């Protein structure tokens, strides 16, 4: 399963870089979405994809017995999703306004206007 996830993550990163290198601003946004999803999947995979009990310590005990889920990776991914959504929303609004002003979504044509 980890090998499959590594191939999927590599494909997401490759597709994101390819989309971000295109001239269209819309494809840039799609590349940003793919890049954030690839990063989230990478963190998820590196933390381990084992099923375990919730990371709760029973009353009167000092350690969790048996395999437990890693709460740190879950918190980092949740934070990454929220930050990625905020950056994406800002980028969409900024690009929408730039396309309204310049009347094109081609980055080479946007560069030449004043």
PDB file of C-alpha atoms in Angstrom:
ATOM      1  CA  UNK A   1       0.000   0.000   0.000  1.00  0.00           C
ATOM      2  CA  UNK A   2       2.868   2.374   0.738  1.00  0.00           C
ATOM      3  CA  UNK A   3       4.329   1.770  -2.726  1.00  0.00           C
ATOM      4  CA  UNK A   4       0.991   2.622  -4.324  1.00  0.00           C
ATOM      5  CA  UNK A   5       0.770   5.808  -2.260  1.00  0.00           C
ATOM      6  CA  UNK A   6       4.330   6.773  -3.246  1.00  0.00           C
ATOM      7  CA  UNK A   7       3.447   6.384  -6.923  1.00  0.00           C
ATOM      8  CA  UNK A   8       0.251   8.394  -6.433  1.00  0.00           C
ATOM      9  CA  UNK A   9       2.071  11.169  -4.569  1.00  0.00           C
ATOM     10  CA  UNK A  10       4.791  11.314  -7.227  1.00  0.00           C
ATOM     11  CA  UNK A  11       2.126  11.539  -9.918  1.00  0.00           C
ATOM     12  CA  UNK A  12       0.379  14.360  -8.045  1.00  0.00           C
ATOM     13  CA  UNK A  13       3.650  16.289  -7.664  1.00  0.00           C
ATOM     14  CA  UNK A  14       4.530  15.784 -11.341  1.00  0.00           C
ATOM     15  CA  UNK A  15       1.070  16.868 -12.487  1.00  0.00           C
ATOM     16  CA  UNK A  16       1.166  19.887 -10.159  1.00  0.00           C
ATOM     17  CA  UNK A  17       4.527  21.065 -11.475  1.00  0.00           C
ATOM     18  CA  UNK A  18       3.409  20.498 -15.058  1.00  0.00           C
ATOM     19  CA  UNK A  19       0.211  22.494 -14.506  1.00  0.00           C
ATOM     20  CA  UNK A  20       2.043  25.318 -12.722  1.00  0.00           C
ATOM     21  CA  UNK A  21       4.460  25.701 -15.641  1.00  0.00           C
ATOM     22  CA  UNK A  22       1.647  26.244 -18.172  1.00  0.00           C
ATOM     23  CA  UNK A  23       0.773  29.745 -19.407  1.00  0.00           C
ATOM     24  CA  UNK A  24      -2.849  29.753 -18.264  1.00  0.00           C
ATOM     25  CA  UNK A  25      -3.607  31.180 -14.849  1.00  0.00           C
ATOM     26  CA  UNK A  26      -6.457  28.708 -14.366  1.00  0.00           C
ATOM     27  CA  UNK A  27      -4.001  25.843 -14.809  1.00  0.00           C
ATOM     28  CA  UNK A  28      -1.770  27.509 -12.211  1.00  0.00           C
ATOM     29  CA  UNK A  29      -4.603  27.319  -9.687  1.00  0.00           C
ATOM     30  CA  UNK A  30      -5.231  23.666 -10.551  1.00  0.00           C
ATOM     31  CA  UNK A  31      -1.509  23.039 -10.020  1.00  0.00           C
ATOM     32  CA  UNK A  32      -1.693  24.695  -6.591  1.00  0.00           C
ATOM     33  CA  UNK A  33      -4.594  22.426  -5.641  1.00  0.00           C
ATOM     34  CA  UNK A  34      -2.694  19.326  -6.753  1.00  0.00           C
ATOM     35  CA  UNK A  35       0.443  20.487  -4.927  1.00  0.00           C
ATOM     36  CA  UNK A  36      -1.368  20.948  -1.620  1.00  0.00           C
ATOM     37  CA  UNK A  37      -3.097  17.573  -1.967  1.00  0.00           C
ATOM     38  CA  UNK A  38       0.229  15.884  -2.741  1.00  0.00           C
ATOM     39  CA  UNK A  39       1.821  17.444   0.338  1.00  0.00           C
ATOM     40  CA  UNK A  40      -1.073  16.281   2.538  1.00  0.00           C
ATOM     41  CA  UNK A  41      -0.851  12.747   1.180  1.00  0.00           C
ATOM     42  CA  UNK A  42       2.911  12.754   1.727  1.00  0.00           C
ATOM     43  CA  UNK A  43       2.529  13.708   5.398  1.00  0.00           C
ATOM     44  CA  UNK A  44      -0.224  11.114   5.799  1.00  0.00           C
ATOM     45  CA  UNK A  45       1.884   8.362   4.239  1.00  0.00           C
ATOM     46  CA  UNK A  46       5.092   9.198   6.118  1.00  0.00           C
ATOM     47  CA  UNK A  47       3.232   9.117   9.451  1.00  0.00           C
ATOM     48  CA  UNK A  48       2.189   5.543   8.764  1.00  0.00           C
ATOM     49  CA  UNK A  49      -1.016   4.139   7.425  1.00  0.00           C
ATOM     50  CA  UNK A  50      -1.618   1.594  10.186  1.00  0.00           C
ATOM     51  CA  UNK A  51      -4.992   1.341  11.795  1.00  0.00           C
ATOM     52  CA  UNK A  52      -4.831   1.734  15.515  1.00  0.00           C
ATOM     53  CA  UNK A  53      -6.851   2.648  18.538  1.00  0.00           C
ATOM     54  CA  UNK A  54      -7.512   6.317  19.294  1.00  0.00           C
ATOM     55  CA  UNK A  55      -4.539   7.928  21.052  1.00  0.00           C
ATOM     56  CA  UNK A  56      -6.269   8.201  24.430  1.00  0.00           C
ATOM     57  CA  UNK A  57      -4.568   7.158  27.671  1.00  0.00           C
ATOM     58  CA  UNK A  58      -6.950   5.348  30.044  1.00  0.00           C
ATOM     59  CA  UNK A  59      -7.405   6.755  33.539  1.00  0.00           C
ATOM     60  CA  UNK A  60      -4.742   5.527  35.930  1.00  0.00           C
ATOM     61  CA  UNK A  61      -2.337   4.400  33.172  1.00  0.00           C
ATOM     62  CA  UNK A  62       0.860   6.026  31.917  1.00  0.00           C
ATOM     63  CA  UNK A  63       1.047   4.542  28.413  1.00  0.00           C
ATOM     64  CA  UNK A  64      -1.249   3.465  25.631  1.00  0.00           C
ATOM     65  CA  UNK A  65      -1.405  -0.293  25.173  1.00  0.00           C
ATOM     66  CA  UNK A  66      -1.021  -1.630  21.646  1.00  0.00           C
ATOM     67  CA  UNK A  67      -0.768   0.289  18.387  1.00  0.00           C
ATOM     68  CA  UNK A  68      -2.299   3.752  18.406  1.00  0.00           C
ATOM     69  CA  UNK A  69      -2.998   6.336  15.742  1.00  0.00           C
ATOM     70  CA  UNK A  70      -0.525   9.210  15.479  1.00  0.00           C
ATOM     71  CA  UNK A  71      -2.361  12.416  16.475  1.00  0.00           C
ATOM     72  CA  UNK A  72       0.467  14.727  15.388  1.00  0.00           C
ATOM     73  CA  UNK A  73       0.201  13.809  11.717  1.00  0.00           C
ATOM     74  CA  UNK A  74      -3.559  14.251  11.831  1.00  0.00           C
ATOM     75  CA  UNK A  75      -3.217  17.711  13.374  1.00  0.00           C
ATOM     76  CA  UNK A  76      -0.559  18.775  10.858  1.00  0.00           C
ATOM     77  CA  UNK A  77      -2.682  17.601   7.913  1.00  0.00           C
ATOM     78  CA  UNK A  78      -5.765  19.368   9.253  1.00  0.00           C
ATOM     79  CA  UNK A  79      -3.767  22.578   9.667  1.00  0.00           C
ATOM     80  CA  UNK A  80      -2.322  22.144   6.186  1.00  0.00           C
ATOM     81  CA  UNK A  81      -5.785  21.720   4.685  1.00  0.00           C
ATOM     82  CA  UNK A  82      -7.024  24.924   6.320  1.00  0.00           C
ATOM     83  CA  UNK A  83      -3.956  26.946   5.303  1.00  0.00           C
ATOM     84  CA  UNK A  84      -4.030  25.507   1.785  1.00  0.00           C
ATOM     85  CA  UNK A  85      -7.691  26.428   1.408  1.00  0.00           C
ATOM     86  CA  UNK A  86      -6.981  29.987   2.557  1.00  0.00           C
ATOM     87  CA  UNK A  87      -4.080  30.400   0.135  1.00  0.00           C
ATOM     88  CA  UNK A  88      -6.144  28.897  -2.669  1.00  0.00           C
ATOM     89  CA  UNK A  89      -9.084  31.218  -1.986  1.00  0.00           C
ATOM     90  CA  UNK A  90      -6.752  34.225  -2.001  1.00  0.00           C
ATOM     91  CA  UNK A  91      -5.114  33.080  -5.241  1.00  0.00           C
ATOM     92  CA  UNK A  92      -8.473  32.555  -6.952  1.00  0.00           C
ATOM     93  CA  UNK A  93      -9.692  36.029  -5.998  1.00  0.00           C
ATOM     94  CA  UNK A  94      -6.405  37.633  -7.043  1.00  0.00           C
ATOM     95  CA  UNK A  95      -6.337  35.803 -10.364  1.00  0.00           C
ATOM     96  CA  UNK A  96      -9.998  36.571 -11.033  1.00  0.00           C
ATOM     97  CA  UNK A  97      -9.366  40.280 -10.503  1.00  0.00           C
ATOM     98  CA  UNK A  98      -6.242  40.202 -12.685  1.00  0.00           C
ATOM     99  CA  UNK A  99      -8.174  38.464 -15.484  1.00  0.00           C
ATOM    100  CA  UNK A 100     -10.933  41.087 -15.263  1.00  0.00           C
ATOM    101  CA  UNK A 101      -8.452  43.936 -15.595  1.00  0.00           C
ATOM    102  CA  UNK A 102      -6.255  42.438 -18.329  1.00  0.00           C
ATOM    103  CA  UNK A 103      -9.044  40.514 -20.163  1.00  0.00           C
ATOM    104  CA  UNK A 104      -6.893  37.397 -20.619  1.00  0.00           C
ATOM    105  CA  UNK A 105      -5.670  34.422 -18.607  1.00  0.00           C
ATOM    106  CA  UNK A 106      -2.383  34.038 -20.494  1.00  0.00           C
ATOM    107  CA  UNK A 107       0.539  34.966 -18.257  1.00  0.00           C
ATOM    108  CA  UNK A 108       2.720  36.131 -21.152  1.00  0.00           C
ATOM    109  CA  UNK A 109       0.058  38.628 -22.216  1.00  0.00           C
ATOM    110  CA  UNK A 110      -0.453  39.789 -18.620  1.00  0.00           C
ATOM    111  CA  UNK A 111       3.234  40.587 -18.247  1.00  0.00           C
ATOM    112  CA  UNK A 112       3.295  43.096 -21.130  1.00  0.00           C
ATOM    113  CA  UNK A 113       0.468  45.345 -19.905  1.00  0.00           C
ATOM    114  CA  UNK A 114       0.813  48.382 -17.650  1.00  0.00           C
TER     115      UNK A 114
END
